Coordinates of C-alpha atoms and ligand atoms in Angstrom, one line a residue:
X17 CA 0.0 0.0 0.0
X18 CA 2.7 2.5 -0.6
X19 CA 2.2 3.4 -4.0
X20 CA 1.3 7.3 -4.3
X21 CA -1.6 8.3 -5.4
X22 CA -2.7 11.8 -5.9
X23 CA -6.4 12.5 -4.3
X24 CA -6.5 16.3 -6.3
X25 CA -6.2 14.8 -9.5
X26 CA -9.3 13.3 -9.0
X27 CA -10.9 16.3 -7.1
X28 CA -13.3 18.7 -9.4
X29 CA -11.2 21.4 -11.1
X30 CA -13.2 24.5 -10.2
X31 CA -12.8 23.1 -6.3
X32 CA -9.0 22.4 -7.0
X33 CA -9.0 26.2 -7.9
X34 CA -11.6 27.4 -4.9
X35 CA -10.0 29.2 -2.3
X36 CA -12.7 28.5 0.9
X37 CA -14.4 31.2 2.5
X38 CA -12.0 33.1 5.0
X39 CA -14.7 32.7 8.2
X40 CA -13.4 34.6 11.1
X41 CA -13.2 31.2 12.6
X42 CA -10.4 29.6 9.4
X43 CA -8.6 33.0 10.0
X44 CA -8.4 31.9 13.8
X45 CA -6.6 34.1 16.1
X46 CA -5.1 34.1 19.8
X47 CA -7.0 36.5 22.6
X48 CA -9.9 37.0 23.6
X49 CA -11.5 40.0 22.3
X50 CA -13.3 39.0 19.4
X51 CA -15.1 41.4 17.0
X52 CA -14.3 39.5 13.6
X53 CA -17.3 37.5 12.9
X54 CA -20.7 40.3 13.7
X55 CA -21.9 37.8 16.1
X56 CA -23.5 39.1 19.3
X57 CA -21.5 39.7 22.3
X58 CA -24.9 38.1 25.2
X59 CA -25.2 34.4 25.1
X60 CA -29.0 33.3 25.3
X61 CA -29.8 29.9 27.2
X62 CA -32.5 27.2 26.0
X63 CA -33.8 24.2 27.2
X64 CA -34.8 21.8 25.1
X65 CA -38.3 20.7 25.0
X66 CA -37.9 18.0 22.6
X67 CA -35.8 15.9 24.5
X68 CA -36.1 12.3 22.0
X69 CA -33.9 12.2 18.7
X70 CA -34.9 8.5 17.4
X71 CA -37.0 9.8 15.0
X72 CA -36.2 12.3 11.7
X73 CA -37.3 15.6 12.4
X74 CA -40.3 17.7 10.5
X75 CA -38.3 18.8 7.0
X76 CA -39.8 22.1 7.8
X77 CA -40.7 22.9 11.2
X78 CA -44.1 24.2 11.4
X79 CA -44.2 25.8 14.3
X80 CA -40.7 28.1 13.6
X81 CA -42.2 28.7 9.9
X82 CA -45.7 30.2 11.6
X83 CA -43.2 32.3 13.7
X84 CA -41.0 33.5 11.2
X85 CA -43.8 34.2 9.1
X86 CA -45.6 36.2 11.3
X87 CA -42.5 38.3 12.5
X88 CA -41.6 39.0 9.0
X89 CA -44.9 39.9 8.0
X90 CA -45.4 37.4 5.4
X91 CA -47.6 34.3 4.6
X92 CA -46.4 30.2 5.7
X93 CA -46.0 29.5 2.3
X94 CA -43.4 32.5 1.4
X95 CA -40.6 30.9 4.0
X96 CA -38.2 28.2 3.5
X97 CA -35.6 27.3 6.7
X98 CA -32.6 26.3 5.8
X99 CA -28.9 26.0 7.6
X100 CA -27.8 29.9 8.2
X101 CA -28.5 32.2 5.4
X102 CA -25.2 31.0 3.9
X103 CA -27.2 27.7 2.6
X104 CA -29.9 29.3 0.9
X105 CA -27.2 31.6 -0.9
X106 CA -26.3 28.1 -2.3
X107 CA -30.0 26.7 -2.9
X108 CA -30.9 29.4 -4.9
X109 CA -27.7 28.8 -7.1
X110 CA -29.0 25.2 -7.1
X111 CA -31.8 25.7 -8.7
X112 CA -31.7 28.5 -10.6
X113 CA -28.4 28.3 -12.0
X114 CA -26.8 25.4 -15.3
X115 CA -23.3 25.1 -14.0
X116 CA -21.5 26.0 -17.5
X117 CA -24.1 28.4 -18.9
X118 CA -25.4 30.5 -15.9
X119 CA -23.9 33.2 -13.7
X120 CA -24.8 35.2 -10.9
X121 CA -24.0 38.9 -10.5
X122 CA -22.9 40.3 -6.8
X123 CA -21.8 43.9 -6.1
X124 CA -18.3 44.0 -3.8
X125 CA -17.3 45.0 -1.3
X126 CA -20.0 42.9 0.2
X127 CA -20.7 39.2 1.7
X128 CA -17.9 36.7 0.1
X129 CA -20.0 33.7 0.4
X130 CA -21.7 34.8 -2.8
X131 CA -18.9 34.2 -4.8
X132 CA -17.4 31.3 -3.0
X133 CA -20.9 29.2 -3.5
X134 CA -20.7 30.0 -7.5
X135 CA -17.2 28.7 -7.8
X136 CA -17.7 25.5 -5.6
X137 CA -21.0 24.8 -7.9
X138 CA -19.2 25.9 -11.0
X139 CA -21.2 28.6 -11.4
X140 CA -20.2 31.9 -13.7
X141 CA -20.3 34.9 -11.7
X142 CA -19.7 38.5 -12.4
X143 CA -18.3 41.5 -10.0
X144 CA -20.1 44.4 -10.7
X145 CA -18.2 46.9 -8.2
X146 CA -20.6 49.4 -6.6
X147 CA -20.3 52.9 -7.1
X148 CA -17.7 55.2 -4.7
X149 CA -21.3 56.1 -2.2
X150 CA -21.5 52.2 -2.0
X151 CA -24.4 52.2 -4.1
X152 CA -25.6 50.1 -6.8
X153 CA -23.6 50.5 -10.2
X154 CA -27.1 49.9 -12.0
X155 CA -25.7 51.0 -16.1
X156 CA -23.1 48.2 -15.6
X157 CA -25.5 45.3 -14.0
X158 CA -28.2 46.6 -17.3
X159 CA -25.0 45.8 -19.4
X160 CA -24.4 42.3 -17.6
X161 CA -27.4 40.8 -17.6
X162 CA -27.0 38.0 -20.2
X163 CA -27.0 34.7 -18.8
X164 CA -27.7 36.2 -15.6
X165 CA -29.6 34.2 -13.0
X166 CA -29.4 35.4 -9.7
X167 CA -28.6 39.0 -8.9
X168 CA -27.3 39.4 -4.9
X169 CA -27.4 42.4 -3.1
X170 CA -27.0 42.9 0.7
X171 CA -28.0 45.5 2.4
X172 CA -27.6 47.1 4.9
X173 CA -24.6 45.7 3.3
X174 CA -21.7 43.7 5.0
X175 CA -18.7 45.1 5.5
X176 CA -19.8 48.7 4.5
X177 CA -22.8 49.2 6.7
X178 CA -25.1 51.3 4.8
X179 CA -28.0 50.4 3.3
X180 CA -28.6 50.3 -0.4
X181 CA -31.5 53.1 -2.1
X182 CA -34.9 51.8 -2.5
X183 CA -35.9 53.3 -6.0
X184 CA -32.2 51.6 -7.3
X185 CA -33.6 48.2 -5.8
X186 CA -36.9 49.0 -7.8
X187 CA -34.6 49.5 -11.1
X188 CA -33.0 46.4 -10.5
X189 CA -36.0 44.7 -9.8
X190 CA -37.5 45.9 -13.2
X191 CA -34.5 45.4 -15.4
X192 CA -34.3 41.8 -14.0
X193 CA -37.9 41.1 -14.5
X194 CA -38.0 38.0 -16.4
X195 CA -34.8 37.0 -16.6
X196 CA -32.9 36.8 -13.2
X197 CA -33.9 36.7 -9.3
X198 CA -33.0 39.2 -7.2
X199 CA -31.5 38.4 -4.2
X200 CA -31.2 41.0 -1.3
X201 CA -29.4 39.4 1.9
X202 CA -31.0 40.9 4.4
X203 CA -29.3 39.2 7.9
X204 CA -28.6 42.8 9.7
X205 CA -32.4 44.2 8.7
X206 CA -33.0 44.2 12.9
X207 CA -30.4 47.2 13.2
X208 CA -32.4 48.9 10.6
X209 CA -35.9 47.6 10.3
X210 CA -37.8 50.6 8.0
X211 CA -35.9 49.8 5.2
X212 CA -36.9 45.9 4.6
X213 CA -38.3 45.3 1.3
X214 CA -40.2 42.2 2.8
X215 CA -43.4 44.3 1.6
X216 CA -42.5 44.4 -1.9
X217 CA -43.3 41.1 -2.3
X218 CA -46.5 41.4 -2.8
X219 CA -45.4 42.9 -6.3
X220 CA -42.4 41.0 -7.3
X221 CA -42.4 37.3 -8.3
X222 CA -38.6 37.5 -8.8
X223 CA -37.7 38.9 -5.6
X224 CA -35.8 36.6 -2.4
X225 CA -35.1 37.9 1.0
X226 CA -32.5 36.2 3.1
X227 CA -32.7 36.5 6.5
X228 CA -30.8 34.8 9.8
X229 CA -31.2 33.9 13.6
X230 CA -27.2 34.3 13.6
X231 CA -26.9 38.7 14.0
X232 CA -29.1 40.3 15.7
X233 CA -31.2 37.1 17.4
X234 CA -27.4 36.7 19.3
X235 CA -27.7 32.6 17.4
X236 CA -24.5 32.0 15.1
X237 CA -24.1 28.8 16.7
X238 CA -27.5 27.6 15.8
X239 CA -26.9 27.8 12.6
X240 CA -31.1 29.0 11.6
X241 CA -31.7 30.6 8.4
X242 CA -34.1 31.2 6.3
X243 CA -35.2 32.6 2.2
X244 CA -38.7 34.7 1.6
X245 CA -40.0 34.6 -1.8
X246 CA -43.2 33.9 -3.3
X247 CA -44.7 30.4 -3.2
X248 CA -42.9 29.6 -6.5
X249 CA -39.5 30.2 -5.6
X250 CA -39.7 28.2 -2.3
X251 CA -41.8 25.8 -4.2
X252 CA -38.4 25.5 -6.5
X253 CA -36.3 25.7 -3.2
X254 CA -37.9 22.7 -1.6
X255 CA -36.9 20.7 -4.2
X256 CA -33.1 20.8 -3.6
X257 CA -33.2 21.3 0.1
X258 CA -31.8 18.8 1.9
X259 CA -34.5 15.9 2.8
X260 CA -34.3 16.9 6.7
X261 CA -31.9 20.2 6.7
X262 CA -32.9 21.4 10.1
X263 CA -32.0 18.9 13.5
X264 CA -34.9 18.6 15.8
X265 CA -32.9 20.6 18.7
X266 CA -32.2 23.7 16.5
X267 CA -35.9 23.6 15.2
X268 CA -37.0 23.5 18.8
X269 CA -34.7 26.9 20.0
X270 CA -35.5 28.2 17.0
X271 CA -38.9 28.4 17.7
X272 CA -38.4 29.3 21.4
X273 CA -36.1 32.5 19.9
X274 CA -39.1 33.2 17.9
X275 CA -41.6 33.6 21.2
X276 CA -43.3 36.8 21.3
X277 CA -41.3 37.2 24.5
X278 CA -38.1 36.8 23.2
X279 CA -38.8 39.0 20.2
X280 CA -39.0 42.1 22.3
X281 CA -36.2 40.8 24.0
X282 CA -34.2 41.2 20.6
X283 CA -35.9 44.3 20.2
X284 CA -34.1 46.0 23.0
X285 CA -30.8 44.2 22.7
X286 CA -31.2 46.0 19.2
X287 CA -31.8 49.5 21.0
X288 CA -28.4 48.7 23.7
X289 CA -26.2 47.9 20.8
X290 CA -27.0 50.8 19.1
X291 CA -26.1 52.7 21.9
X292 CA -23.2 50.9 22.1
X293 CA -21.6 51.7 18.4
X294 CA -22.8 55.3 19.0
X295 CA -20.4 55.3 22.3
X296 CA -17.9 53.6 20.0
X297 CA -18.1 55.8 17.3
X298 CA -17.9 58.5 19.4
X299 CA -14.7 57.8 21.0
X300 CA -12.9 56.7 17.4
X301 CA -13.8 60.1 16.3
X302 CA -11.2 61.6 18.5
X303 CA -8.3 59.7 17.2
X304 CA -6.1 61.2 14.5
X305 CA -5.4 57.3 13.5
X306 CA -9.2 57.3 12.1
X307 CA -9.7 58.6 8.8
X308 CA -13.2 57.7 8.7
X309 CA -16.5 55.8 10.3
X310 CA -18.8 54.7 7.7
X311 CA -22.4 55.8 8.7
X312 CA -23.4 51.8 9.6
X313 CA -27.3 50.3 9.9
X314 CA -25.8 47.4 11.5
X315 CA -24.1 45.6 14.2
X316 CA -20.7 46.6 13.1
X317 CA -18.9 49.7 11.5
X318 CA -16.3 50.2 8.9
X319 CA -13.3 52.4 9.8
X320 CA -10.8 53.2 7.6
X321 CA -7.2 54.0 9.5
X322 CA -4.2 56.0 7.8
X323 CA -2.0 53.6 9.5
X324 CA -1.7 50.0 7.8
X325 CA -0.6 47.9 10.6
X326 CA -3.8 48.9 13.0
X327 CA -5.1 45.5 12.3
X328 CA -1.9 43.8 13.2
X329 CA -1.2 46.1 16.1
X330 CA -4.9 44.9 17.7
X331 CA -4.3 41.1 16.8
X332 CA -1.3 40.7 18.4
X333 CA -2.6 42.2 21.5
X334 CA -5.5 39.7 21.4
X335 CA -8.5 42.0 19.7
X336 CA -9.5 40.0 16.6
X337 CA -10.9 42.3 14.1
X338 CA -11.9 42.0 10.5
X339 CA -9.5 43.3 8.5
X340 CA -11.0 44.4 4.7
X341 CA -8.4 46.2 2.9
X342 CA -8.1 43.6 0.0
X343 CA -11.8 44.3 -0.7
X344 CA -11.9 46.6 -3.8
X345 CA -12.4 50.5 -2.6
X346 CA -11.8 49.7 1.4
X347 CA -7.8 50.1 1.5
X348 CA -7.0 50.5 5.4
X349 CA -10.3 49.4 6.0
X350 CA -11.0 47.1 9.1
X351 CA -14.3 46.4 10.3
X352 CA -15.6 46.3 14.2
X353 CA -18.1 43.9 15.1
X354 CA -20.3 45.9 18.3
X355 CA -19.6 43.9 21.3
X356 CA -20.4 44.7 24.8
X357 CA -19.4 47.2 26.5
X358 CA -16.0 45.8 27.9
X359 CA -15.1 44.6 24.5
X360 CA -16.0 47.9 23.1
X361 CA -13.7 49.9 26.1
X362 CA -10.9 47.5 25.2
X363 CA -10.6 48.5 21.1
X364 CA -11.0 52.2 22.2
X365 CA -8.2 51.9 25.2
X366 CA -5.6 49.9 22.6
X367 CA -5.8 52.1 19.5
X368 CA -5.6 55.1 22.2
X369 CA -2.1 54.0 23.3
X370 CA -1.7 53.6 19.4
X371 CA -2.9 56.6 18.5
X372 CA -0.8 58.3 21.2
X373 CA 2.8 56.7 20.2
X374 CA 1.8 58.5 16.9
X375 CA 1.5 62.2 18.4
Ligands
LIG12 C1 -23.6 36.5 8.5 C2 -24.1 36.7 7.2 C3 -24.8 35.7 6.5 C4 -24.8 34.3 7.0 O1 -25.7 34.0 7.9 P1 -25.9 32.6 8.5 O2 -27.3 32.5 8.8 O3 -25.0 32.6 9.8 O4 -25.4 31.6 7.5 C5 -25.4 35.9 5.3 N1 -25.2 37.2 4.7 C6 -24.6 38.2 5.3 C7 -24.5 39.5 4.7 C8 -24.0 37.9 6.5 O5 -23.2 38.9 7.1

């Protein structure tokens, strides 16, 4: 058994070529501030109630659907659960999209698992960079859309925080009518509620929401997402899901996290954060370090620094941050995830003794 043999040769060539999604967690990291991955900085506790696993659970669980449903302000049969938000990125592409003939279109800087789900399915995909106000580059997406399947936009959009203009979402929305979906990741719409398009539904058979239980419902580790669309999408969607995607504990916290109880709970854990990155933001705004805070409607904020090794300077004192300068536009760029208080105190106090060495 010692003749070599060589596994990659036999391994897909657009996955020999992938490079995998960096998650905060592949990046890894020594110390124990961490701000790299948005999650939320108070751990909820759950019992379970379903306390038997012999059996498969429901392939979608009724009872988190009705919930969703009704605190998204949509219909049962516009929701589909999947794993995170990141896997119905990937259903959508499943469905929607012939490997070899179909692309999608995404907008950086944005979300990276958009582009990592094309190339692992083969998928084509095209970059449409958004404009220098991080909006929507809409004469080069009209001038793109052959072959065009799936169109994703995020917003407010991760890393840059803003959120993108209605009446350009409406442009898209009509140039893509009848030939492509439009996607719009929604997984920070908590921090900035008014400006869901969940209502526009109701007049656009193309259009898909993604939304999560990981960001504002303080839930990464459950892994709980979910797709809104009209019956016909999810109709589509339910064909490639897996046969049981969600495990009967996650279906049962998900549902608990879904209460009417702990939905005003997330309410005003939405209200203390923002209070938290205004008292961030306030004290970055003294250092001569910071060359900018982006305006952000979500659980983060971008700062660019005009000093490159900020990032590294942090990381080796044990504050993991997101570092985004290779993203096109965001040079020096490094994004802060909110976290509490202590966490917050503890960026502010390190780049102040930074900040200071450079005076
Ligand atoms: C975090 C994030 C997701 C992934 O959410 P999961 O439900 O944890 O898979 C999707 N889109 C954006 C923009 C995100 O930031």
């Amino acid at each position: 058994m010692n003749r070599a043999m060589d596994i990659n040769q036999l391994v897909r060539q657009n996955v020999r070529e992938l490079t995998p999604y960096q998650s905060a967690r592949r990046i890894g990291g020594k110390g124990d501030v961490w701000l790299n991955a948005n999650e939320s900085a108070i751990a909820l506790h759950f019992e379970l109630t379903m306390q038997t696993l012999n059996r498969y659970p429901e392939p979608q669980p009724e009872q988190v659907i009705e919930r969703y449903a009704r605190y998204a302000g949509v219909r049962a049969d516009q929701v589909i659960v999947s794993r995170g938000a990141d896997e119905a990125i990937e259903l959508l592409m499943r469905a929607f999209c012939e490997p070899g003939r179909d692309r999608i279109i995404y907008c950086p800087p944005t979300y990276g698992m958009y582009l990592v789900s094309a190339q692992t399915l083969g998928i084509g995909y095209k970059a449409i960079v958004q404009m220098n106000n991080w909006q929507l580059d809409l004469t080069a997406i009209e001038q793109n859309l052959t072959d065009t399947k799936l169109i994703y936009i995020c917003s407010p959009n991760n890393p840059t925080g803003n959120v993108l203009n209605p009446d350009d979402i409406k442009t898209l929305l009509d140039m893509a009518w009848g030939s492509a979906l439009v996607v719009v990741d929604e997984a920070y719409i908590e921090f900035a509620m008014e400006h869901s398009v969940v209502s526009w539904l109701a007049n656009y058979p193309h259009l898909v929401i993604l939304r999560t239980l990981s960001k504002a419902f303080s839930l990464a580790g459950l892994r709980c997402g979910f797709a809104l669309a009209n019956k016909p999408v999810i109709d589509v969607l339910q064909k490639v899901i897996a046969p049981y995607p969600l495990p009967t504990p996650v279906a049962d916290i998900a549902a608990q996290a879904l209460s009417k109880e702990n939905l005003t709970k997330m309410t005003l854990q939405v209200v203390n954060l923002n209070k938290q990155k205004a008292h961030l933001i306030t004290a970055l705004k003294q250092f001569s370090l910071v060359d900018a805070i982006y305006p952000s409607y979500a659980n983060y904020i971008l700062v660019k620094f005009n000093d490159q090794g900020v990032f590294k300077y942090l990381w080796n004192q044990g504050i993991i941050l997101r570092d985004q300068s290779k993203q096109p536009n965001l040079a020096n760029c490094i994004r802060i995830t909110i976290g509490s208080q202590a966490e917050c105190d503890a960026v502010i106090n390190a780049l102040k003794t930074l900040n200071d060495q450079g005076n």
